[in-house]
């Protein structure tokens, strides 16, 4: 298949989107190809356009930044867009297979944008798309995640693969790609905003073949797009769709011809203000019209160029595909490298490229990114819906591609119309998000698939370029203009970052000069504007900078003078190979030190065996190169060092019993090169478990052992893994038991949530200063004062693992979890001596940080180690009014040393619109991100004040924000709890939050459990936290293939998510609850015997063993389905959750039923009661 | 006697003014990223107790010399210093904690506090100066 086909889809989607779980699955299977084209070109385009017309308000915002750009630039931009898609497609191969279905639907809109307004264009483009499915073969290699490091350097294959979850994904893509080039690309989300996507998904979901028929439906649904995740059922969608003018495409083609280059600038400036208000959509016709030109201008170019551009992208894609390993390489700008890398592959790709001229046209046509308008158009059309309008507009505005401008300008009446339509004119997404929901009446608000992040209301171009929501997420996707507005909304403004996430696709750039703003040091990103070829304007501080000579050359296209096409400007997530300017010292080697508790308690628990076994298995997979060093320290009441110097016949144990003044017996031979001393290390690991079996030492000198570790590591930095099984009882840092078991279920004050001593904090800061991170594994059956111990990891950027009542024999499930976690822990990627800086547009500032790190200065986080499983959060405040800007950007730049000793910078950039209306703020609220940030804030509050305060604060957050919303909808006088659709899950999530171990009172909770839950809130990725807070409940005794996903060769059923209420359970069923780190399988008493025998392998309910943690591999279809579903859930995250079988009469039942958070418990309200409580508070 | 009390207070007050200025300078260094939080906080924590003692001495002197008005003026500040010192959580490294100072606008509130204290000490300085001169003249 020819590459071009790909482009459209890829551009839009990118890999970013989270996998939609929803039923789209079927799509995936089928070669989407056929469907695709049709969707895209014809139906998709046409349909979308008409709708969008109404939308204008939305778009207006977009342009604001764009204005400065010349027409030419605009053209270029276009180009860029095109290219991007290609690139993305190429790389991502892996992309989220699951998502594919959704993507599929979503794409049409995207493609439309890219393609240009005209139907013709779309058609042409579409065909290419089809033809050019990506080359699957090439991709797999690239899939390996990040491997792409230097072009020259082979990717870190091992490390990449090491990550279980990813690998699964990666594999998938290859298979999927061929069939569904598009599918893989999440790009869809962007489009989804505009509503088109969702509809398509839903409608299409069942059917791969979208065909023309599906399209209309999609259109209609389109408004909902933002809602994708949300059940389609909503009435809202239906109303919107009416407009759907499918026919639009043809008419448009005519309009395309004259692009108004000049228009752009004007339009842009005007727009921002107008755009901001949702409501205004009606009035602005003029403005919109103006806007459109900008959007439109690109369009003409596109038409002409449309075909050509795709080829280019195609070439890129191919190229990338060709050297799978070097995905990054393709991106790498440096010419010399580039060529060398490419070798034969490149020429081929180039040959595919269309002749130069077309490209140039395209470039002219394309708007500057700021404009992003082109993309907008489609959206508008959808909204406009009115077929008549669309026609008018077409005729009137030849130049303006999309419906919008046309409508408004030529027909002043539009205003009236729009006014009459009222809300209709608003972007569908936003409208839907604002739809008031009476929570007291609508019980079924929980979507049947996992909730997806809302897509910022941006132009398609920007959406395409924007950072994926799983790396970078903001609680408000519409940023309020002023602090006053933010205060009015009563919602927290903050960012959730997951910067070092395992990525399936990442452009890596090798360049002599890394282009940054000269005043604020922002890295160049897709949201800067190019004033002309030689100058760019920083999007954070607005300084105008020069474009360095080297940047003028684009290695991807091997062309000169197109700085806007460089990979840095095409992708919002990129990685640079840093030069020596970014090093304070030569990059450190990977150094791993293991500090093991070998007191009686530890030996009794038996963790040493599991640990040593796991480490032996993974010794070769530890990320690192030939310089990797390891060391071991064990401790009880004394500290034991191990001399592993090469040449010794066996490991030598050195005991230091002076714990008050720890010294290193032989400083040089304790940390040894892993490669050289591998045999000794293996000997030691084999011997360790049996060395202390008869120990009678019950004391634990953790503090001194940590001091020793610090001394040992301070010259290099690295990772210290501490395994502790009890309360430290000797030497510095000793702790006393502070827990009163009688107070575990107290409803009053919970004490001792904070550390008892500053020893561990000081040590952590010392470690952080020497680039040492301490990871803490606490395997304890008694109270161990995690609140104090955790400090050592919290401030040194480590991770905390906690295995309560760990015992290798008595608690096999826990042992299995430990083993699985270790496997992931040993093999996951790691970055050393890292710092992360978070920059934001002038006017915004960070005022609070959450996560494991040390804040070194106002925006600089010091991360001794960075791992792919930690998430950070920051709260923002608005210091200066943002009235003069329509977009704000956030950039997180993570500078780290890879395990291969390369200094790298990973840059994520997120762009969001600014709004001036309270309504818009609510429309853009991301309820999951808000809940997650709120959880972080609640933890802080609980520690610094007390638990009751913190609970009150959380409840008040709901009450305040809902009353603020109520005040904006004055027309609503009905009783009940009214929430905007975007926040409909807010009360539910908050209730769930209050029932978490971290924040609950009145239910017996061990202090360590509570503190650990708090630590989890602080550093777990958002998806994981959401599963912890609000687990997903599935019924799995009647799984069918309907709506199933196809991953690799297996079919993964997608049962709907049920509400967490006992009323959803029946004795006749079996239910699976996914709590993030644990899976519960509850088997009802009267559960179908065939299920029990076919899936669980037991003859009847009574004979089911409770301690099994795996579903047996049986040869029945239902067993296969169940297993593939559970495996899919497990592989979907970094750390594999353990499965518990819960029967009606087991002790695990309590845990299971406590998680049914909509039900009443003895200490907490049911969901309905909670709503009543909120209602009472609001009406006060 | 009276003069001696005020001369002592004056010296004490000068020291406190210098301390306030030092706090402000160090905090603004941190704000501008010239020093890192760790060194900033260890620098400042060293002077928390001297400041507390200095303020307590001034308050005590006024009490001993029965200058009720000035005593009452000084009392809240001395009490605040005490309260702040006592209230530091166990796990923190002092009034200024490097891991917290960038959170929840603490830096700003510390800065504000230092500014207010500077103003207060300047006010006291002139009161003492005036009283001292008055006392010397009366002698």
mmCIF file with all atom_site columns, C-alpha atoms in Angstrom, chain A residues 375-470:
data_model
loop_
_atom_site.group_PDB
_atom_site.id
_atom_site.type_symbol
_atom_site.label_atom_id
_atom_site.label_alt_id
_atom_site.label_comp_id
_atom_site.label_asym_id
_atom_site.label_entity_id
_atom_site.label_seq_id
_atom_site.pdbx_PDB_ins_code
_atom_site.Cartn_x
_atom_site.Cartn_y
_atom_site.Cartn_z
_atom_site.occupancy
_atom_site.B_iso_or_equiv
_atom_site.pdbx_formal_charge
_atom_site.auth_seq_id
_atom_site.auth_comp_id
_atom_site.auth_asym_id
_atom_site.auth_atom_id
_atom_site.pdbx_PDB_model_num
ATOM 1  C CA . UNK A 1 375 ? -8.512  21.570 10.847 1.00 0.00 ? 375 UNK A CA 1
ATOM 2  C CA . UNK A 1 376 ? -11.095 23.680 12.368 1.00 0.00 ? 376 UNK A CA 1
ATOM 3  C CA . UNK A 1 377 ? -13.084 23.859 9.359  1.00 0.00 ? 377 UNK A CA 1
ATOM 4  C CA . UNK A 1 378 ? -14.302 20.417 9.412  1.00 0.00 ? 378 UNK A CA 1
ATOM 5  C CA . UNK A 1 379 ? -15.457 20.808 12.861 1.00 0.00 ? 379 UNK A CA 1
ATOM 6  C CA . UNK A 1 380 ? -17.394 23.829 12.025 1.00 0.00 ? 380 UNK A CA 1
ATOM 7  C CA . UNK A 1 381 ? -19.111 22.334 9.268  1.00 0.00 ? 381 UNK A CA 1
ATOM 8  C CA . UNK A 1 382 ? -20.434 19.726 11.427 1.00 0.00 ? 382 UNK A CA 1
ATOM 9  C CA . UNK A 1 383 ? -21.890 22.100 13.796 1.00 0.00 ? 383 UNK A CA 1
ATOM 10 C CA . UNK A 1 384 ? -23.445 24.170 11.155 1.00 0.00 ? 384 UNK A CA 1
ATOM 11 C CA . UNK A 1 385 ? -25.300 21.199 10.132 1.00 0.00 ? 385 UNK A CA 1
ATOM 12 C CA . UNK A 1 386 ? -27.569 23.276 8.065  1.00 0.00 ? 386 UNK A CA 1
ATOM 13 C CA . UNK A 1 387 ? -27.251 22.050 4.626  1.00 0.00 ? 387 UNK A CA 1
ATOM 14 C CA . UNK A 1 388 ? -28.500 25.226 3.127  1.00 0.00 ? 388 UNK A CA 1
ATOM 15 C CA . UNK A 1 389 ? -25.879 27.145 4.843  1.00 0.00 ? 389 UNK A CA 1
ATOM 16 C CA . UNK A 1 390 ? -23.169 25.039 3.739  1.00 0.00 ? 390 UNK A CA 1
ATOM 17 C CA . UNK A 1 391 ? -24.141 25.529 0.219  1.00 0.00 ? 391 UNK A CA 1
ATOM 18 C CA . UNK A 1 392 ? -24.334 29.226 0.584  1.00 0.00 ? 392 UNK A CA 1
ATOM 19 C CA . UNK A 1 393 ? -21.111 29.502 2.187  1.00 0.00 ? 393 UNK A CA 1
ATOM 20 C CA . UNK A 1 394 ? -19.512 27.538 -0.446 1.00 0.00 ? 394 UNK A CA 1
ATOM 21 C CA . UNK A 1 395 ? -20.644 29.661 -3.178 1.00 0.00 ? 395 UNK A CA 1
ATOM 22 C CA . UNK A 1 396 ? -19.904 32.816 -1.406 1.00 0.00 ? 396 UNK A CA 1
ATOM 23 C CA . UNK A 1 397 ? -16.515 31.993 -0.136 1.00 0.00 ? 397 UNK A CA 1
ATOM 24 C CA . UNK A 1 398 ? -14.567 30.209 -2.604 1.00 0.00 ? 398 UNK A CA 1
ATOM 25 C CA . UNK A 1 399 ? -11.471 30.916 -0.796 1.00 0.00 ? 399 UNK A CA 1
ATOM 26 C CA . UNK A 1 400 ? -12.656 29.843 2.531  1.00 0.00 ? 400 UNK A CA 1
ATOM 27 C CA . UNK A 1 401 ? -12.698 26.212 2.587  1.00 0.00 ? 401 UNK A CA 1
ATOM 28 C CA . UNK A 1 402 ? -14.681 25.366 5.584  1.00 0.00 ? 402 UNK A CA 1
ATOM 29 C CA . UNK A 1 403 ? -18.222 26.180 6.038  1.00 0.00 ? 403 UNK A CA 1
ATOM 30 C CA . UNK A 1 404 ? -17.703 28.684 8.663  1.00 0.00 ? 404 UNK A CA 1
ATOM 31 C CA . UNK A 1 405 ? -16.337 31.674 7.134  1.00 0.00 ? 405 UNK A CA 1
ATOM 32 C CA . UNK A 1 406 ? -18.403 31.304 4.207  1.00 0.00 ? 406 UNK A CA 1
ATOM 33 C CA . UNK A 1 407 ? -21.512 31.286 6.126  1.00 0.00 ? 407 UNK A CA 1
ATOM 34 C CA . UNK A 1 408 ? -20.839 34.179 8.220  1.00 0.00 ? 408 UNK A CA 1
ATOM 35 C CA . UNK A 1 409 ? -19.490 36.551 5.725  1.00 0.00 ? 409 UNK A CA 1
ATOM 36 C CA . UNK A 1 410 ? -21.756 36.211 2.857  1.00 0.00 ? 410 UNK A CA 1
ATOM 37 C CA . UNK A 1 411 ? -24.835 35.881 4.862  1.00 0.00 ? 411 UNK A CA 1
ATOM 38 C CA . UNK A 1 412 ? -25.115 38.232 7.672  1.00 0.00 ? 412 UNK A CA 1
ATOM 39 C CA . UNK A 1 413 ? -28.275 36.473 8.475  1.00 0.00 ? 413 UNK A CA 1
ATOM 40 C CA . UNK A 1 414 ? -26.170 33.801 9.815  1.00 0.00 ? 414 UNK A CA 1
ATOM 41 C CA . UNK A 1 415 ? -25.995 35.652 12.991 1.00 0.00 ? 415 UNK A CA 1
ATOM 42 C CA . UNK A 1 416 ? -29.639 35.528 13.419 1.00 0.00 ? 416 UNK A CA 1
ATOM 43 C CA . UNK A 1 417 ? -29.696 31.986 12.536 1.00 0.00 ? 417 UNK A CA 1
ATOM 44 C CA . UNK A 1 418 ? -27.076 31.081 14.906 1.00 0.00 ? 418 UNK A CA 1
ATOM 45 C CA . UNK A 1 419 ? -28.775 33.063 17.534 1.00 0.00 ? 419 UNK A CA 1
ATOM 46 C CA . UNK A 1 420 ? -31.901 31.174 16.891 1.00 0.00 ? 420 UNK A CA 1
ATOM 47 C CA . UNK A 1 421 ? -30.055 27.988 17.103 1.00 0.00 ? 421 UNK A CA 1
ATOM 48 C CA . UNK A 1 422 ? -28.666 29.100 20.351 1.00 0.00 ? 422 UNK A CA 1
ATOM 49 C CA . UNK A 1 423 ? -26.313 26.637 21.790 1.00 0.00 ? 423 UNK A CA 1
ATOM 50 C CA . UNK A 1 424 ? -26.053 24.804 18.575 1.00 0.00 ? 424 UNK A CA 1
ATOM 51 C CA . UNK A 1 425 ? -23.425 27.049 17.289 1.00 0.00 ? 425 UNK A CA 1
ATOM 52 C CA . UNK A 1 426 ? -21.110 26.043 20.041 1.00 0.00 ? 426 UNK A CA 1
ATOM 53 C CA . UNK A 1 427 ? -18.612 23.426 19.327 1.00 0.00 ? 427 UNK A CA 1
ATOM 54 C CA . UNK A 1 428 ? -20.371 20.233 19.814 1.00 0.00 ? 428 UNK A CA 1
ATOM 55 C CA . UNK A 1 429 ? -17.932 18.933 22.258 1.00 0.00 ? 429 UNK A CA 1
ATOM 56 C CA . UNK A 1 430 ? -18.218 21.844 24.540 1.00 0.00 ? 430 UNK A CA 1
ATOM 57 C CA . UNK A 1 431 ? -21.912 21.971 24.356 1.00 0.00 ? 431 UNK A CA 1
ATOM 58 C CA . UNK A 1 432 ? -22.175 18.426 25.324 1.00 0.00 ? 432 UNK A CA 1
ATOM 59 C CA . UNK A 1 433 ? -19.732 18.925 28.108 1.00 0.00 ? 433 UNK A CA 1
ATOM 60 C CA . UNK A 1 434 ? -21.903 21.683 29.473 1.00 0.00 ? 434 UNK A CA 1
ATOM 61 C CA . UNK A 1 435 ? -25.155 19.849 29.271 1.00 0.00 ? 435 UNK A CA 1
ATOM 62 C CA . UNK A 1 436 ? -26.603 19.916 32.749 1.00 0.00 ? 436 UNK A CA 1
ATOM 63 C CA . UNK A 1 437 ? -27.119 16.529 34.254 1.00 0.00 ? 437 UNK A CA 1
ATOM 64 C CA . UNK A 1 438 ? -29.332 16.010 37.216 1.00 0.00 ? 438 UNK A CA 1
ATOM 65 C CA . UNK A 1 439 ? -27.360 13.491 39.166 1.00 0.00 ? 439 UNK A CA 1
ATOM 66 C CA . UNK A 1 440 ? -30.255 12.670 41.411 1.00 0.00 ? 440 UNK A CA 1
ATOM 67 C CA . UNK A 1 441 ? -32.256 11.465 38.474 1.00 0.00 ? 441 UNK A CA 1
ATOM 68 C CA . UNK A 1 442 ? -29.679 10.138 36.078 1.00 0.00 ? 442 UNK A CA 1
ATOM 69 C CA . UNK A 1 443 ? -28.240 7.176  37.735 1.00 0.00 ? 443 UNK A CA 1
ATOM 70 C CA . UNK A 1 444 ? -26.552 5.670  34.762 1.00 0.00 ? 444 UNK A CA 1
ATOM 71 C CA . UNK A 1 445 ? -23.841 8.180  34.266 1.00 0.00 ? 445 UNK A CA 1
ATOM 72 C CA . UNK A 1 446 ? -20.994 5.764  34.264 1.00 0.00 ? 446 UNK A CA 1
ATOM 73 C CA . UNK A 1 447 ? -19.734 5.108  30.755 1.00 0.00 ? 447 UNK A CA 1
ATOM 74 C CA . UNK A 1 448 ? -19.430 1.493  29.784 1.00 0.00 ? 448 UNK A CA 1
ATOM 75 C CA . UNK A 1 449 ? -15.884 1.941  28.609 1.00 0.00 ? 449 UNK A CA 1
ATOM 76 C CA . UNK A 1 450 ? -12.994 3.591  30.351 1.00 0.00 ? 450 UNK A CA 1
ATOM 77 C CA . UNK A 1 451 ? -13.280 7.332  30.579 1.00 0.00 ? 451 UNK A CA 1
ATOM 78 C CA . UNK A 1 452 ? -11.073 9.137  28.109 1.00 0.00 ? 452 UNK A CA 1
ATOM 79 C CA . UNK A 1 453 ? -9.397  12.448 28.598 1.00 0.00 ? 453 UNK A CA 1
ATOM 80 C CA . UNK A 1 454 ? -11.229 15.373 27.082 1.00 0.00 ? 454 UNK A CA 1
ATOM 81 C CA . UNK A 1 455 ? -9.534  16.820 24.071 1.00 0.00 ? 455 UNK A CA 1
ATOM 82 C CA . UNK A 1 456 ? -8.620  20.474 24.265 1.00 0.00 ? 456 UNK A CA 1
ATOM 83 C CA . UNK A 1 457 ? -10.727 22.684 22.109 1.00 0.00 ? 457 UNK A CA 1
ATOM 84 C CA . UNK A 1 458 ? -8.050  23.523 19.604 1.00 0.00 ? 458 UNK A CA 1
ATOM 85 C CA . UNK A 1 459 ? -7.745  23.625 15.902 1.00 0.00 ? 459 UNK A CA 1
ATOM 86 C CA . UNK A 1 460 ? -7.050  20.307 14.353 1.00 0.00 ? 460 UNK A CA 1
ATOM 87 C CA . UNK A 1 461 ? -3.524  21.242 13.531 1.00 0.00 ? 461 UNK A CA 1
ATOM 88 C CA . UNK A 1 462 ? -2.791  22.038 17.083 1.00 0.00 ? 462 UNK A CA 1
ATOM 89 C CA . UNK A 1 463 ? -4.655  19.059 18.305 1.00 0.00 ? 463 UNK A CA 1
ATOM 90 C CA . UNK A 1 464 ? -2.632  16.913 16.058 1.00 0.00 ? 464 UNK A CA 1
ATOM 91 C CA . UNK A 1 465 ? 0.540   18.361 17.353 1.00 0.00 ? 465 UNK A CA 1
ATOM 92 C CA . UNK A 1 466 ? -0.494  18.405 20.967 1.00 0.00 ? 466 UNK A CA 1
ATOM 93 C CA . UNK A 1 467 ? 1.040   16.248 23.599 1.00 0.00 ? 467 UNK A CA 1
ATOM 94 C CA . UNK A 1 468 ? -0.694  13.008 24.384 1.00 0.00 ? 468 UNK A CA 1
ATOM 95 C CA . UNK A 1 469 ? -2.921  13.113 27.382 1.00 0.00 ? 469 UNK A CA 1
ATOM 96 C CA . UNK A 1 470 ? -1.224  10.217 29.084 1.00 0.00 ? 470 UNK A CA 1
#
